[in-house]
């Protein structure tokens, strides 16, 4: 479907819902294409191709709310029935006075900058080139070390297009492309077979890093050989940049309007208060050119703004959508994060590690969770024991435990080594006084 | 929402299973004799045997060893309650066919959401590309395979109006509020799902399944002074609307209030290695994470699992039997046929302490030269089948719960979990404990909460030193994720003693 065809179908569906008793309607049409190839033992292991499309519709019928989706787009009469049945069912629900479409004044109305999230050359890439890219990654490491047990390399790419219309004037569409390469390597360590992974991704094909991925995965697997657990204790922890989102996730979830209103947050009534150390400064910036989370409007059509989330440890915003804004009596901001940008520090992971007297560098998480209401957390970890600035022992089968509020008050240093393959642009982070359980 | 397939599909010129509405165009090409059951599935997906054979021939045209088609039509409905009212409903319809071609261990895969012959042939060409020789394919006879009936139901979810489901969701809210004045909020949901599945392969096998699934759950949010805690209880089965009752409502409501109440006085234990008593039921998460995933034959075929060289070897005490079972009646993890059209089994992974079988899909069972175990599963027609668990549990052992406690001087007792994970190669697995108790001198004392427990699979399995006679399956809403695919599973365990695991907590 072209963008114009998607708009036409969306408006047709919206009109059908309005004609059949819905007062407020929002319709999205999306389609996507993706492909992937996985290679191992110098052969293609898996080759996958996918094309999909769907319609989703949000309905407000006599102050009652429901949302529906289908991938059966081929038959108009069937779609009409789908919408009519949906409206019929909605009438049985209880009224919800807080359900409305957003205030049209808050909608994105066009004229935004080109955020460069779409590669126009997507369809021009030779499929053989993709397969060759995966083989090249495998070739980097196969046979290079006799401890290697298994190497898998993969290439993937895709394109997503979405169009959204609402019955109170919003119209908008987004398109994005992505490309990625991953390598995973298992090595022998007695009975154990530690496995490590490395990946790169990009919005534009010509910006995708294709070299060194296999080598990096191998290096990371080899350095895990000899993992042991050490004695329990309280000490500093450094989290490698690409894993730092694990510690950030719970404090961002706690800012969600739904969590606040449903009393499932440990940061209720904390706007303007200190919730982290003064090293904690994060901006939500939707407008980074080619940022992984860049966009001009959110899932409801609200125009996005650059906004501080934490400033020197002080909480500055919640993530509030239209519905929970009404329930909470607060102005909506947006329902979710775009790009999260830390105020960077002065040093990278190696420099931070070199300055550590005694602590643990975390390079992998294994399960665990956070209690959203209290902030209590406990996660499995692996990484390295560091003493006098030197990595002296790979560690695994240990847990960290604590409370998110205390953890972020103990944020001691923010790195300058931002992980850019994600919308959460996390640098390496160092925290003091973390409880590790081991022997 | 009540998206009744029977109603809307009439306009889609197809017939629902069991109905007789067949468009003339399709009827005219239906030359091959098939049973009424199979015919209803062919009609449901608006295809004929001739069309299936044509698509398979194209899939095999480049020299594949094997090809299969997996048709799926899934209707999902959800009702939600927040702030005292059933005030939201969601529904989804997903429909399409996955086409897979195998060449040795290699897989080519494509899917189509459109089951017209043109769209299917296109997808078949893409999947065929995994093989690269012009192949010769002789289409064989169609062999119908009747599926088992592990989840016969009385009232199909498609035939139930949203109006008749709402009262149960409302009642559970009211019940939770009535049980304890500390309750400040309740969230509840009722999800039902109906899948029509049809399977055809290059060996001529033609089979089908009708898969109902219901999940009903509630979260109670309670406040004592300044402290707020919540907990979640749910049940899930392959059952029909007849399963819902006031008894289910009351049982879930009581359970969630009790589980939340434990948390108010719970603390974190002291961190470190200690004996862990796993209570009967949901503690089956231990088996799922510690050994289940590492027994999945795809990891073993690639040599990536810590159990790769352990077949036929002693891995546990001789009174330990561990099973992965797809045949439990109405169980969330059961299947009448797996997603590769194979019979499901009750598979002994560990028998009398000896590693007896891996968990196989078609590729791995061919590789190992064994019969498939019926573990080839996929999230949907969009995904490739891979070895997956179903209901994973341990049989009853020779000890009693009392004897187990008597053996623990200081340790923890755990029986309520939220999630787990495993690293296949290193064997390190974890599970997150929502609540439990300290054990001091054989007695349950201080409640504990929100701690991760970590261990190493082979070591933990060898460290299970006592198994009680109180076996229980946990019928919660367990979802298992692997390779980007989620499938419903369950787990179970009698009470067991694990000599030592590393328990998260405070170390100061």
mmCIF file of C-alpha atoms in Angstrom, chain B residues 133-329:
data_model
loop_
_atom_site.group_PDB
_atom_site.id
_atom_site.type_symbol
_atom_site.label_atom_id
_atom_site.label_comp_id
_atom_site.label_asym_id
_atom_site.label_seq_id
_atom_site.Cartn_x
_atom_site.Cartn_y
_atom_site.Cartn_z
ATOM 1 C CA UNK B 133 19.172 -27.083 -7.276
ATOM 2 C CA UNK B 134 16.252 -27.514 -9.598
ATOM 3 C CA UNK B 135 14.433 -30.216 -7.701
ATOM 4 C CA UNK B 136 12.131 -33.021 -8.702
ATOM 5 C CA UNK B 137 9.104 -33.264 -6.479
ATOM 6 C CA UNK B 138 6.490 -35.970 -6.781
ATOM 7 C CA UNK B 139 3.415 -34.997 -4.897
ATOM 8 C CA UNK B 140 2.273 -37.868 -2.730
ATOM 9 C CA UNK B 141 -1.143 -38.961 -1.533
ATOM 10 C CA UNK B 142 -2.935 -36.844 0.994
ATOM 11 C CA UNK B 143 -2.743 -38.497 4.392
ATOM 12 C CA UNK B 144 -5.223 -37.108 6.846
ATOM 13 C CA UNK B 145 -4.192 -37.179 10.452
ATOM 14 C CA UNK B 146 -6.833 -36.868 13.150
ATOM 15 C CA UNK B 147 -5.565 -34.759 16.028
ATOM 16 C CA UNK B 148 -5.929 -35.837 19.645
ATOM 17 C CA UNK B 149 -8.516 -34.200 21.883
ATOM 18 C CA UNK B 150 -6.774 -32.853 24.962
ATOM 19 C CA UNK B 151 -9.048 -29.827 25.302
ATOM 20 C CA UNK B 152 -12.604 -30.584 24.432
ATOM 21 C CA UNK B 153 -14.836 -27.650 25.413
ATOM 22 C CA UNK B 154 -18.557 -27.004 25.743
ATOM 23 C CA UNK B 155 -18.918 -23.333 24.915
ATOM 24 C CA UNK B 156 -16.701 -21.729 22.285
ATOM 25 C CA UNK B 157 -15.431 -18.254 23.083
ATOM 26 C CA UNK B 158 -16.497 -17.077 19.640
ATOM 27 C CA UNK B 159 -20.092 -17.746 20.581
ATOM 28 C CA UNK B 160 -19.984 -15.775 23.833
ATOM 29 C CA UNK B 161 -21.100 -12.166 23.924
ATOM 30 C CA UNK B 162 -18.980 -9.623 25.737
ATOM 31 C CA UNK B 163 -22.119 -8.980 27.780
ATOM 32 C CA UNK B 164 -21.872 -12.434 29.362
ATOM 33 C CA UNK B 165 -18.186 -12.124 30.202
ATOM 34 C CA UNK B 166 -18.306 -8.716 31.878
ATOM 35 C CA UNK B 167 -20.026 -9.854 35.128
ATOM 36 C CA UNK B 168 -17.114 -12.149 36.058
ATOM 37 C CA UNK B 169 -14.589 -9.346 35.727
ATOM 38 C CA UNK B 170 -16.777 -6.999 37.729
ATOM 39 C CA UNK B 171 -17.366 -9.641 40.411
ATOM 40 C CA UNK B 172 -13.694 -10.268 41.011
ATOM 41 C CA UNK B 173 -13.161 -6.545 41.643
ATOM 42 C CA UNK B 174 -16.019 -6.416 44.130
ATOM 43 C CA UNK B 175 -14.876 -9.602 45.813
ATOM 44 C CA UNK B 176 -11.297 -8.365 46.320
ATOM 45 C CA UNK B 177 -12.560 -5.093 47.831
ATOM 46 C CA UNK B 178 -14.854 -7.021 50.179
ATOM 47 C CA UNK B 179 -12.045 -9.219 51.507
ATOM 48 C CA UNK B 180 -9.747 -6.615 53.035
ATOM 49 C CA UNK B 181 -10.145 -2.958 53.841
ATOM 50 C CA UNK B 182 -6.521 -2.304 52.912
ATOM 51 C CA UNK B 183 -7.437 -2.769 49.254
ATOM 52 C CA UNK B 184 -7.217 0.602 47.479
ATOM 53 C CA UNK B 185 -7.297 -0.470 43.834
ATOM 54 C CA UNK B 186 -7.943 -3.531 41.721
ATOM 55 C CA UNK B 187 -6.944 -4.354 38.147
ATOM 56 C CA UNK B 188 -8.555 -7.345 36.477
ATOM 57 C CA UNK B 189 -8.628 -8.873 33.025
ATOM 58 C CA UNK B 190 -10.240 -11.688 31.092
ATOM 59 C CA UNK B 191 -8.521 -12.740 27.869
ATOM 60 C CA UNK B 192 -9.791 -15.391 25.504
ATOM 61 C CA UNK B 193 -8.205 -16.664 22.361
ATOM 62 C CA UNK B 194 -9.373 -19.064 19.678
ATOM 63 C CA UNK B 195 -7.037 -20.423 17.020
ATOM 64 C CA UNK B 196 -7.894 -22.442 13.954
ATOM 65 C CA UNK B 197 -4.792 -24.190 12.687
ATOM 66 C CA UNK B 198 -4.328 -26.279 9.547
ATOM 67 C CA UNK B 199 -1.142 -28.015 8.507
ATOM 68 C CA UNK B 200 -0.058 -29.603 5.237
ATOM 69 C CA UNK B 201 3.378 -30.884 4.229
ATOM 70 C CA UNK B 202 5.321 -32.282 1.299
ATOM 71 C CA UNK B 203 4.818 -35.812 2.639
ATOM 72 C CA UNK B 204 1.081 -35.323 2.157
ATOM 73 C CA UNK B 205 0.187 -35.033 5.830
ATOM 74 C CA UNK B 206 -2.920 -32.914 6.340
ATOM 75 C CA UNK B 207 -4.057 -32.127 9.851
ATOM 76 C CA UNK B 208 -5.679 -29.388 11.910
ATOM 77 C CA UNK B 209 -6.392 -28.128 15.402
ATOM 78 C CA UNK B 210 -8.855 -25.926 17.229
ATOM 79 C CA UNK B 211 -7.161 -24.235 20.193
ATOM 80 C CA UNK B 212 -9.081 -22.343 22.833
ATOM 81 C CA UNK B 213 -7.210 -20.471 25.573
ATOM 82 C CA UNK B 214 -8.544 -18.423 28.461
ATOM 83 C CA UNK B 215 -6.634 -16.334 31.019
ATOM 84 C CA UNK B 216 -8.317 -14.642 33.960
ATOM 85 C CA UNK B 217 -6.302 -12.564 36.392
ATOM 86 C CA UNK B 218 -6.425 -9.928 39.084
ATOM 87 C CA UNK B 219 -4.009 -7.536 40.789
ATOM 88 C CA UNK B 220 -4.850 -6.228 44.242
ATOM 89 C CA UNK B 221 -3.193 -2.996 45.300
ATOM 90 C CA UNK B 222 -3.247 -2.611 49.074
ATOM 91 C CA UNK B 223 -2.099 0.082 51.477
ATOM 92 C CA UNK B 224 -1.087 -0.193 55.142
ATOM 93 C CA UNK B 225 -0.172 3.183 56.593
ATOM 94 C CA UNK B 226 2.307 4.638 54.078
ATOM 95 C CA UNK B 227 3.239 1.295 52.573
ATOM 96 C CA UNK B 228 1.691 0.181 49.267
ATOM 97 C CA UNK B 229 2.089 -3.354 47.930
ATOM 98 C CA UNK B 230 0.470 -5.330 45.142
ATOM 99 C CA UNK B 231 0.400 -8.885 43.898
ATOM 100 C CA UNK B 232 -1.064 -10.823 41.016
ATOM 101 C CA UNK B 233 -3.022 -14.058 40.691
ATOM 102 C CA UNK B 234 -4.272 -15.689 37.531
ATOM 103 C CA UNK B 235 -5.396 -18.945 35.983
ATOM 104 C CA UNK B 236 -5.156 -20.052 32.413
ATOM 105 C CA UNK B 237 -6.484 -23.121 30.612
ATOM 106 C CA UNK B 238 -7.464 -24.433 27.242
ATOM 107 C CA UNK B 239 -11.096 -24.324 28.322
ATOM 108 C CA UNK B 240 -14.303 -22.730 27.111
ATOM 109 C CA UNK B 241 -16.675 -20.213 28.665
ATOM 110 C CA UNK B 242 -18.118 -22.964 30.883
ATOM 111 C CA UNK B 243 -14.964 -22.731 33.025
ATOM 112 C CA UNK B 244 -15.848 -19.305 34.442
ATOM 113 C CA UNK B 245 -17.699 -19.532 37.757
ATOM 114 C CA UNK B 246 -18.122 -17.768 41.062
ATOM 115 C CA UNK B 247 -15.791 -20.348 42.593
ATOM 116 C CA UNK B 248 -12.990 -19.300 40.250
ATOM 117 C CA UNK B 249 -13.688 -15.638 41.049
ATOM 118 C CA UNK B 250 -13.586 -16.256 44.796
ATOM 119 C CA UNK B 251 -10.493 -18.433 44.679
ATOM 120 C CA UNK B 252 -8.493 -15.883 42.676
ATOM 121 C CA UNK B 253 -9.695 -12.958 44.780
ATOM 122 C CA UNK B 254 -8.713 -14.657 48.050
ATOM 123 C CA UNK B 255 -5.368 -15.741 46.638
ATOM 124 C CA UNK B 256 -4.353 -12.278 45.454
ATOM 125 C CA UNK B 257 -5.310 -10.650 48.755
ATOM 126 C CA UNK B 258 -3.410 -13.288 50.731
ATOM 127 C CA UNK B 259 -0.372 -12.964 48.466
ATOM 128 C CA UNK B 260 -0.355 -9.169 48.841
ATOM 129 C CA UNK B 261 -0.774 -9.304 52.621
ATOM 130 C CA UNK B 262 2.391 -11.380 52.981
ATOM 131 C CA UNK B 263 4.415 -8.538 51.470
ATOM 132 C CA UNK B 264 3.734 -5.910 54.150
ATOM 133 C CA UNK B 265 6.002 -7.494 56.719
ATOM 134 C CA UNK B 266 8.400 -9.101 54.282
ATOM 135 C CA UNK B 267 12.063 -8.094 54.126
ATOM 136 C CA UNK B 268 15.104 -8.998 52.083
ATOM 137 C CA UNK B 269 17.096 -11.916 53.455
ATOM 138 C CA UNK B 270 20.833 -11.873 54.050
ATOM 139 C CA UNK B 271 22.606 -12.446 50.752
ATOM 140 C CA UNK B 272 24.561 -15.571 49.891
ATOM 141 C CA UNK B 273 24.504 -19.303 49.243
ATOM 142 C CA UNK B 274 21.986 -21.305 51.246
ATOM 143 C CA UNK B 275 19.531 -24.222 51.068
ATOM 144 C CA UNK B 276 16.339 -23.388 49.170
ATOM 145 C CA UNK B 277 13.060 -25.251 49.682
ATOM 146 C CA UNK B 278 10.866 -24.828 46.625
ATOM 147 C CA UNK B 279 7.156 -25.129 47.441
ATOM 148 C CA UNK B 280 4.870 -27.301 45.325
ATOM 149 C CA UNK B 281 3.438 -25.736 42.135
ATOM 150 C CA UNK B 282 4.937 -22.615 40.565
ATOM 151 C CA UNK B 283 8.396 -23.675 41.713
ATOM 152 C CA UNK B 284 8.393 -25.660 38.481
ATOM 153 C CA UNK B 285 10.011 -22.487 37.135
ATOM 154 C CA UNK B 286 13.191 -24.108 38.510
ATOM 155 C CA UNK B 287 12.868 -26.943 35.981
ATOM 156 C CA UNK B 288 11.889 -24.606 33.161
ATOM 157 C CA UNK B 289 14.940 -22.377 33.619
ATOM 158 C CA UNK B 290 17.546 -24.653 35.178
ATOM 159 C CA UNK B 291 17.208 -27.511 32.726
ATOM 160 C CA UNK B 292 14.223 -27.143 30.378
ATOM 161 C CA UNK B 293 15.779 -24.630 27.996
ATOM 162 C CA UNK B 294 19.176 -26.287 28.143
ATOM 163 C CA UNK B 295 17.493 -29.573 27.059
ATOM 164 C CA UNK B 296 16.075 -27.935 23.923
ATOM 165 C CA UNK B 297 17.753 -29.846 21.117
ATOM 166 C CA UNK B 298 18.484 -26.882 18.858
ATOM 167 C CA UNK B 299 20.971 -25.591 21.439
ATOM 168 C CA UNK B 300 22.408 -29.076 21.859
ATOM 169 C CA UNK B 301 22.649 -29.729 18.131
ATOM 170 C CA UNK B 302 24.804 -26.609 17.883
ATOM 171 C CA UNK B 303 26.825 -27.671 20.930
ATOM 172 C CA UNK B 304 25.772 -24.468 22.710
ATOM 173 C CA UNK B 305 24.101 -26.053 25.741
ATOM 174 C CA UNK B 306 25.856 -27.043 28.922
ATOM 175 C CA UNK B 307 23.981 -30.376 28.603
ATOM 176 C CA UNK B 308 25.299 -31.016 25.061
ATOM 177 C CA UNK B 309 27.292 -34.154 25.985
ATOM 178 C CA UNK B 310 25.116 -35.506 28.779
ATOM 179 C CA UNK B 311 22.593 -37.813 27.056
ATOM 180 C CA UNK B 312 22.312 -41.132 28.927
ATOM 181 C CA UNK B 313 24.350 -39.817 31.842
ATOM 182 C CA UNK B 314 23.292 -39.488 35.447
ATOM 183 C CA UNK B 315 22.356 -35.877 36.096
ATOM 184 C CA UNK B 316 20.209 -36.140 39.238
ATOM 185 C CA UNK B 317 19.346 -38.360 42.194
ATOM 186 C CA UNK B 318 17.798 -41.643 41.041
ATOM 187 C CA UNK B 319 14.354 -40.803 42.501
ATOM 188 C CA UNK B 320 14.038 -37.825 40.143
ATOM 189 C CA UNK B 321 11.847 -37.958 37.034
ATOM 190 C CA UNK B 322 11.351 -34.810 34.969
ATOM 191 C CA UNK B 323 8.772 -34.590 32.244
ATOM 192 C CA UNK B 324 7.741 -32.236 29.505
ATOM 193 C CA UNK B 325 4.144 -33.046 28.688
ATOM 194 C CA UNK B 326 1.887 -31.785 25.905
ATOM 195 C CA UNK B 327 -0.986 -34.116 26.754
ATOM 196 C CA UNK B 328 -2.388 -32.803 30.059
ATOM 197 C CA UNK B 329 -6.123 -32.302 29.725
#
